[in-house]
Amino acid sequence: MHIPDGFLDAKTVVATAAASAFALKHNMAKVKEELNERELPALGVMAAFIFAAQMVNFPVMAGTSGHLLGAALAAVLVGPYSAGLILTTVLIVQCLFFQDGGLTALGANILNIAVAAPFVAQFVYNAVRKFNFAGSGTAATFLSAWFSVMAAAFLTSAELALSGTVRLGAVLTPMMIVHAVIGIGEGLITCAAVAYVGRVLNLKAKVSMNPDAGGGVN
Amino acid sequence: MKRWGIILVAALIVAAFLSPFASPHPDGLERVAEDLAFSENGQLPAVRFSPMPDYTITVIHSEKVSTALAGIVGTLLTLVFTYGWTRILSKLP
């Protein structure tokens, strides 16, 4: 769901860049507090894994594909602040080296995928975990992934409408429908990846254990 | 092998062996942009030059090999950048 150049007007470019810069500054302060030298390679390989996984588009309906965002994957394992910085790095690499996502849309893409999506994922994950039923961890992971995609799709639609590229009434429904399907793929991959990456790196799903710390690899 | 090395190998396997077989169809946003006829707006990138446009290395003619190599390069770049800034962040006073 990377917005290319040309979809956003100047005011939306400036507003989203300012909002994501503000959020990232806050993220960095939070991550700095919880950063432990020994964990740095874990954050690096998680970013690398998300970059690789994002390349693998899967078919969703006739003539349409989707790919992992990884916002919930990262948020569940390392909390939304570290997740935000990991995803920002992925988005910058994609934009600068691979022309995936426009340079002028980088602020918007960061806001949607690296800032909003991990926080929605954390919120949904914690909300579902409260019920504490058998399999609530998996259900929480799946739903956090699905809602994180829907949140990013909603914001993308809103930014396109704000830019006057397309009417909100026209774009919102098709965006939400196609991403509701893509979100199922996101949910399935996230459940598998959280189980695998979490086990190998010895991370517990962090967000619910320590909600006010906002995560961190321990 | 360090535990994180296993994830790096997994990422490289995904980049090298799964990404060349990714669905070539437009993603959700691209599909909606085509259906609602505003995809034309996005044809011109602000910066024309890109080292590996659309996950390809243009000098390599085999599409699958080109995508696989671009995936490996991107995966390693992402690792290096993330490790770099987290290290800098951890050293800051």
Short mmCIF file of N, CA and C in Angstrom, two decimals, chain A residues 1-3 5-7 28 31-32 35 37 40-41 43-45 47-49 51-53 55-57 59 63-65 85 89-90 93-94 96-100 103-104 156 160 165-166 170-171 174-175 178-179 182 196-197 199-201, chain B residues 3-4 6-8 10-11 14-15 18-19 22-23 25-29 31-33 36 38-39 41-42 44-55 67 70-71 74-75 77-79 81-83 85-87 89-93:
data_model
loop_
_atom_site.label_atom_id
_atom_site.label_comp_id
_atom_site.label_asym_id
_atom_site.label_seq_id
_atom_site.Cartn_x
_atom_site.Cartn_y
_atom_site.Cartn_z
N MET A 1 0.83 -1.20 0.00
CA MET A 1 0.00 0.00 0.00
C MET A 1 0.87 1.26 0.00
N HIS A 2 2.04 1.15 -0.65
CA HIS A 2 2.94 2.30 -0.66
C HIS A 2 2.43 3.36 -1.63
N ILE A 3 2.20 4.57 -1.13
CA ILE A 3 1.72 5.65 -2.00
C ILE A 3 2.88 6.13 -2.87
N ASP A 5 4.72 8.83 -5.77
CA ASP A 5 4.69 10.27 -6.03
C ASP A 5 3.49 10.58 -6.92
N GLY A 6 2.91 11.76 -6.73
CA GLY A 6 1.85 12.19 -7.64
C GLY A 6 0.45 11.96 -7.12
N PHE A 7 0.31 11.17 -6.05
CA PHE A 7 -1.02 10.91 -5.50
C PHE A 7 -1.42 11.95 -4.45
N MET A 28 11.85 7.65 18.95
CA MET A 28 13.28 7.51 19.19
C MET A 28 13.60 7.70 20.66
N VAL A 31 12.48 4.50 22.37
CA VAL A 31 13.35 3.36 22.05
C VAL A 31 14.68 3.52 22.76
N LYS A 32 15.18 4.76 22.81
CA LYS A 32 16.45 5.01 23.48
C LYS A 32 16.40 4.55 24.94
N LEU A 35 16.42 0.61 24.90
CA LEU A 35 17.38 -0.08 24.05
C LEU A 35 18.48 -0.72 24.88
N GLU A 37 22.08 -2.89 24.22
CA GLU A 37 23.06 -3.19 23.16
C GLU A 37 22.93 -4.60 22.59
N LEU A 40 20.41 -5.17 19.67
CA LEU A 40 20.46 -4.45 18.39
C LEU A 40 20.40 -5.38 17.19
N PRO A 41 21.17 -6.50 17.18
CA PRO A 41 21.06 -7.39 16.01
C PRO A 41 19.65 -7.94 15.82
N LEU A 43 16.80 -6.39 16.36
CA LEU A 43 16.00 -5.39 15.64
C LEU A 43 16.41 -5.34 14.17
N GLY A 44 17.72 -5.45 13.92
CA GLY A 44 18.22 -5.43 12.55
C GLY A 44 17.68 -6.58 11.71
N VAL A 45 17.75 -7.78 12.25
CA VAL A 45 17.28 -8.92 11.44
C VAL A 45 15.77 -8.91 11.30
N ALA A 47 13.97 -6.18 10.93
CA ALA A 47 13.76 -5.26 9.81
C ALA A 47 14.06 -5.94 8.49
N ALA A 48 15.17 -6.68 8.44
CA ALA A 48 15.55 -7.39 7.22
C ALA A 48 14.48 -8.40 6.83
N PHE A 49 13.96 -9.11 7.83
CA PHE A 49 12.92 -10.12 7.58
C PHE A 49 11.66 -9.46 7.02
N PHE A 51 11.47 -6.58 5.42
CA PHE A 51 11.75 -6.14 4.04
C PHE A 51 11.55 -7.31 3.06
N ALA A 52 12.15 -8.44 3.39
CA ALA A 52 12.06 -9.61 2.49
C ALA A 52 10.60 -10.06 2.34
N ALA A 53 9.91 -10.14 3.47
CA ALA A 53 8.52 -10.63 3.44
C ALA A 53 7.61 -9.68 2.65
N MET A 55 8.28 -8.21 0.02
CA MET A 55 8.46 -8.41 -1.43
C MET A 55 7.54 -9.49 -1.98
N VAL A 56 7.05 -10.35 -1.10
CA VAL A 56 6.32 -11.53 -1.57
C VAL A 56 4.83 -11.21 -1.66
N ASN A 57 4.42 -10.66 -2.79
CA ASN A 57 3.00 -10.39 -2.99
C ASN A 57 2.25 -11.70 -3.14
N PRO A 59 -1.56 -13.50 -4.09
CA PRO A 59 -2.80 -13.16 -4.79
C PRO A 59 -3.97 -13.08 -3.82
N GLY A 63 -6.67 -10.77 -10.33
CA GLY A 63 -5.87 -9.64 -10.79
C GLY A 63 -5.41 -8.69 -9.72
N THR A 64 -5.47 -9.09 -8.47
CA THR A 64 -5.03 -8.22 -7.38
C THR A 64 -4.16 -9.01 -6.42
N SER A 65 -3.17 -8.32 -5.86
CA SER A 65 -2.30 -8.98 -4.89
C SER A 65 -2.22 -8.12 -3.63
N LEU A 85 10.28 2.37 14.24
CA LEU A 85 11.59 2.71 13.68
C LEU A 85 12.06 1.64 12.70
N THR A 89 12.68 2.36 8.64
CA THR A 89 13.91 1.98 7.92
C THR A 89 13.56 1.19 6.65
N VAL A 90 12.64 0.24 6.79
CA VAL A 90 12.21 -0.55 5.62
C VAL A 90 11.65 0.38 4.54
N VAL A 93 14.45 2.43 2.79
CA VAL A 93 15.21 1.59 1.86
C VAL A 93 14.38 1.34 0.59
N GLN A 94 13.11 1.00 0.77
CA GLN A 94 12.25 0.73 -0.39
C GLN A 94 12.13 1.95 -1.29
N LEU A 96 14.21 4.75 -1.44
CA LEU A 96 15.45 5.27 -2.02
C LEU A 96 16.09 4.32 -3.02
N PHE A 97 16.01 3.02 -2.75
CA PHE A 97 16.74 2.08 -3.60
C PHE A 97 15.85 1.37 -4.62
N PHE A 98 14.56 1.26 -4.34
CA PHE A 98 13.72 0.40 -5.18
C PHE A 98 12.53 1.13 -5.81
N GLN A 99 12.45 2.44 -5.58
CA GLN A 99 11.36 3.22 -6.14
C GLN A 99 9.99 2.65 -5.75
N ASP A 100 9.92 2.10 -4.55
CA ASP A 100 8.64 1.58 -4.05
C ASP A 100 8.15 2.56 -2.99
N LEU A 103 9.10 9.45 -2.94
CA LEU A 103 9.88 10.26 -1.99
C LEU A 103 8.99 11.32 -1.35
N THR A 104 8.11 11.93 -2.16
CA THR A 104 7.21 12.96 -1.59
C THR A 104 6.13 12.33 -0.71
N THR A 156 -4.67 5.92 4.26
CA THR A 156 -4.28 6.14 2.86
C THR A 156 -5.44 6.76 2.09
N LEU A 160 -5.55 10.46 0.29
CA LEU A 160 -5.86 10.64 -1.13
C LEU A 160 -7.01 11.62 -1.30
N THR A 165 -7.23 13.92 -4.90
CA THR A 165 -6.94 12.95 -5.96
C THR A 165 -8.19 12.17 -6.32
N VAL A 166 -9.00 11.88 -5.29
CA VAL A 166 -10.21 11.09 -5.50
C VAL A 166 -11.15 11.44 -4.35
N ALA A 170 -15.76 7.75 -2.87
CA ALA A 170 -15.47 6.81 -3.95
C ALA A 170 -14.38 5.83 -3.55
N VAL A 171 -13.38 6.32 -2.82
CA VAL A 171 -12.18 5.50 -2.60
C VAL A 171 -12.27 4.64 -1.34
N PRO A 174 -13.94 0.72 -1.72
CA PRO A 174 -13.07 -0.27 -2.37
C PRO A 174 -11.75 -0.51 -1.63
N MET A 175 -11.19 0.55 -1.05
CA MET A 175 -9.93 0.36 -0.30
C MET A 175 -10.15 -0.55 0.90
N VAL A 178 -10.86 -4.33 -0.33
CA VAL A 178 -9.70 -5.10 -0.81
C VAL A 178 -8.71 -5.35 0.34
N HIS A 179 -8.59 -4.37 1.24
CA HIS A 179 -7.66 -4.59 2.35
C HIS A 179 -8.23 -5.47 3.46
N ILE A 182 -6.85 -8.59 2.01
CA ILE A 182 -5.39 -8.61 2.19
C ILE A 182 -5.05 -8.80 3.68
N TYR A 196 7.27 -18.08 14.89
CA TYR A 196 8.61 -18.51 14.49
C TYR A 196 9.70 -17.54 14.97
N VAL A 197 9.55 -16.26 14.61
CA VAL A 197 10.58 -15.28 14.97
C VAL A 197 10.67 -15.15 16.49
N ARG A 199 10.03 -17.38 18.73
CA ARG A 199 10.66 -18.55 19.32
C ARG A 199 12.17 -18.51 19.09
N VAL A 200 12.58 -18.21 17.85
CA VAL A 200 14.01 -18.22 17.54
C VAL A 200 14.75 -17.12 18.31
N LEU A 201 14.16 -15.92 18.33
CA LEU A 201 14.84 -14.81 19.02
C LEU A 201 14.53 -14.80 20.50
N ARG B 3 21.29 -16.72 17.49
CA ARG B 3 19.87 -16.85 17.18
C ARG B 3 19.41 -15.89 16.09
N TRP B 4 19.93 -14.65 16.17
CA TRP B 4 19.48 -13.70 15.15
C TRP B 4 19.96 -14.08 13.76
N ILE B 6 19.80 -16.95 12.47
CA ILE B 6 18.78 -17.84 11.89
C ILE B 6 17.70 -17.01 11.19
N ILE B 7 17.30 -15.89 11.83
CA ILE B 7 16.28 -15.04 11.22
C ILE B 7 16.82 -14.37 9.97
N LEU B 8 18.11 -13.99 10.00
CA LEU B 8 18.70 -13.39 8.81
C LEU B 8 18.71 -14.38 7.66
N ALA B 10 16.66 -16.87 7.30
CA ALA B 10 15.26 -17.00 6.88
C ALA B 10 14.86 -15.84 5.96
N ALA B 11 15.27 -14.62 6.33
CA ALA B 11 14.94 -13.45 5.51
C ALA B 11 15.58 -13.56 4.13
N VAL B 14 13.71 -16.07 2.02
CA VAL B 14 12.46 -15.47 1.51
C VAL B 14 12.78 -14.54 0.33
N ALA B 15 13.80 -13.70 0.51
CA ALA B 15 14.15 -12.73 -0.54
C ALA B 15 14.62 -13.42 -1.81
N LEU B 18 11.50 -16.82 -2.56
CA LEU B 18 10.06 -16.59 -2.64
C LEU B 18 9.73 -15.34 -3.47
N SER B 19 10.55 -14.28 -3.30
CA SER B 19 10.19 -13.03 -3.97
C SER B 19 10.13 -13.15 -5.51
N ALA B 22 6.62 -13.98 -6.45
CA ALA B 22 5.53 -13.16 -5.92
C ALA B 22 4.51 -12.88 -7.01
N SER B 23 3.28 -12.64 -6.60
CA SER B 23 2.23 -12.31 -7.57
C SER B 23 2.58 -11.00 -8.27
N HIS B 25 0.56 -9.16 -9.89
CA HIS B 25 -0.62 -8.29 -10.02
C HIS B 25 -0.50 -7.04 -9.16
N PRO B 26 -1.23 -5.98 -9.52
CA PRO B 26 -1.20 -4.77 -8.70
C PRO B 26 -1.68 -5.05 -7.28
N ASP B 27 -1.12 -4.32 -6.31
CA ASP B 27 -1.56 -4.52 -4.93
C ASP B 27 -2.87 -3.76 -4.69
N GLY B 28 -3.37 -3.80 -3.47
CA GLY B 28 -4.69 -3.25 -3.18
C GLY B 28 -4.84 -1.80 -3.61
N LEU B 29 -3.87 -0.97 -3.22
CA LEU B 29 -3.93 0.46 -3.57
C LEU B 29 -3.83 0.66 -5.08
N ARG B 31 -4.65 -1.42 -7.41
CA ARG B 31 -5.89 -1.89 -8.01
C ARG B 31 -6.98 -0.84 -7.93
N VAL B 32 -7.15 -0.26 -6.72
CA VAL B 32 -8.17 0.77 -6.53
C VAL B 32 -7.85 1.98 -7.40
N ALA B 33 -6.56 2.34 -7.48
CA ALA B 33 -6.16 3.49 -8.30
C ALA B 33 -6.48 3.25 -9.78
N LEU B 36 -10.42 3.33 -10.19
CA LEU B 36 -10.99 4.67 -10.06
C LEU B 36 -10.27 5.68 -10.96
N PHE B 38 -7.23 6.92 -11.18
CA PHE B 38 -6.25 7.94 -10.80
C PHE B 38 -4.83 7.38 -10.75
N SER B 39 -4.65 6.16 -11.29
CA SER B 39 -3.30 5.59 -11.25
C SER B 39 -2.34 6.37 -12.15
N ASN B 41 -1.88 9.44 -12.21
CA ASN B 41 -1.21 10.48 -11.41
C ASN B 41 0.14 10.01 -10.88
N GLY B 42 0.26 8.71 -10.69
CA GLY B 42 1.46 8.20 -10.02
C GLY B 42 2.51 7.66 -10.96
N LEU B 44 4.92 9.23 -12.65
CA LEU B 44 6.24 9.84 -12.65
C LEU B 44 6.80 9.98 -11.23
N PRO B 45 7.85 9.23 -10.93
CA PRO B 45 8.47 9.40 -9.62
C PRO B 45 9.18 10.76 -9.52
N ALA B 46 9.23 11.34 -8.32
CA ALA B 46 9.86 12.64 -8.12
C ALA B 46 11.35 12.56 -8.47
N VAL B 47 11.97 11.44 -8.12
CA VAL B 47 13.37 11.24 -8.47
C VAL B 47 13.41 10.13 -9.51
N ARG B 48 13.85 10.45 -10.72
CA ARG B 48 13.80 9.46 -11.81
C ARG B 48 14.78 8.32 -11.57
N PHE B 49 15.95 8.67 -11.00
CA PHE B 49 16.97 7.64 -10.86
C PHE B 49 16.67 6.73 -9.67
N SER B 50 16.81 5.45 -9.89
CA SER B 50 16.70 4.49 -8.80
C SER B 50 17.69 3.38 -9.10
N PRO B 51 18.49 2.98 -8.11
CA PRO B 51 19.48 1.93 -8.41
C PRO B 51 18.83 0.61 -8.83
N MET B 52 17.71 0.27 -8.18
CA MET B 52 17.06 -1.01 -8.49
C MET B 52 15.54 -0.79 -8.62
N PRO B 53 15.12 -0.11 -9.70
CA PRO B 53 13.71 0.25 -9.82
C PRO B 53 12.82 -0.99 -9.81
N ASP B 54 11.77 -0.93 -9.00
CA ASP B 54 10.78 -2.00 -8.93
C ASP B 54 11.43 -3.37 -8.64
N TYR B 55 12.42 -3.36 -7.76
CA TYR B 55 13.07 -4.60 -7.31
C TYR B 55 13.68 -5.39 -8.46
N THR B 67 15.26 -10.20 -9.61
CA THR B 67 14.44 -9.94 -8.42
C THR B 67 15.08 -10.56 -7.18
N ALA B 70 18.06 -8.42 -6.18
CA ALA B 70 17.58 -7.16 -5.61
C ALA B 70 17.04 -7.40 -4.20
N GLY B 71 16.35 -8.53 -4.02
CA GLY B 71 15.82 -8.86 -2.70
C GLY B 71 16.91 -9.08 -1.68
N GLY B 74 18.50 -5.69 -0.89
CA GLY B 74 17.60 -4.88 -0.05
C GLY B 74 17.53 -5.39 1.37
N THR B 75 17.51 -6.71 1.53
CA THR B 75 17.45 -7.31 2.86
C THR B 75 18.70 -6.94 3.66
N LEU B 77 20.77 -4.37 3.01
CA LEU B 77 20.77 -2.92 3.25
C LEU B 77 19.90 -2.57 4.46
N THR B 78 18.72 -3.19 4.54
CA THR B 78 17.81 -2.91 5.65
C THR B 78 18.45 -3.32 6.97
N LEU B 79 19.12 -4.48 6.97
CA LEU B 79 19.82 -4.93 8.17
C LEU B 79 20.89 -3.92 8.59
N PHE B 81 21.30 -0.71 7.75
CA PHE B 81 20.75 0.58 8.18
C PHE B 81 20.14 0.48 9.58
N THR B 82 19.38 -0.57 9.83
CA THR B 82 18.71 -0.69 11.13
C THR B 82 19.74 -0.87 12.24
N TYR B 83 20.71 -1.73 11.97
CA TYR B 83 21.76 -1.94 12.97
C TYR B 83 22.52 -0.64 13.20
N TRP B 85 21.59 2.63 12.77
CA TRP B 85 20.94 3.70 13.55
C TRP B 85 20.64 3.27 14.97
N THR B 86 20.35 1.98 15.19
CA THR B 86 20.09 1.57 16.59
C THR B 86 21.39 1.69 17.40
N ARG B 87 22.53 1.40 16.75
CA ARG B 87 23.82 1.55 17.43
C ARG B 87 24.11 3.00 17.75
N LEU B 89 21.90 5.35 18.07
CA LEU B 89 20.93 5.76 19.09
C LEU B 89 21.37 5.30 20.47
N SER B 90 21.93 4.09 20.55
CA SER B 90 22.33 3.55 21.85
C SER B 90 23.58 4.26 22.38
N LYS B 91 24.39 4.85 21.49
CA LYS B 91 25.61 5.54 21.93
C LYS B 91 25.35 6.99 22.31
N LEU B 92 24.23 7.54 21.84
CA LEU B 92 23.94 8.95 22.12
C LEU B 92 23.83 9.15 23.63
N PRO B 93 24.27 10.32 24.11
CA PRO B 93 24.18 10.56 25.55
C PRO B 93 22.72 10.67 26.01
#
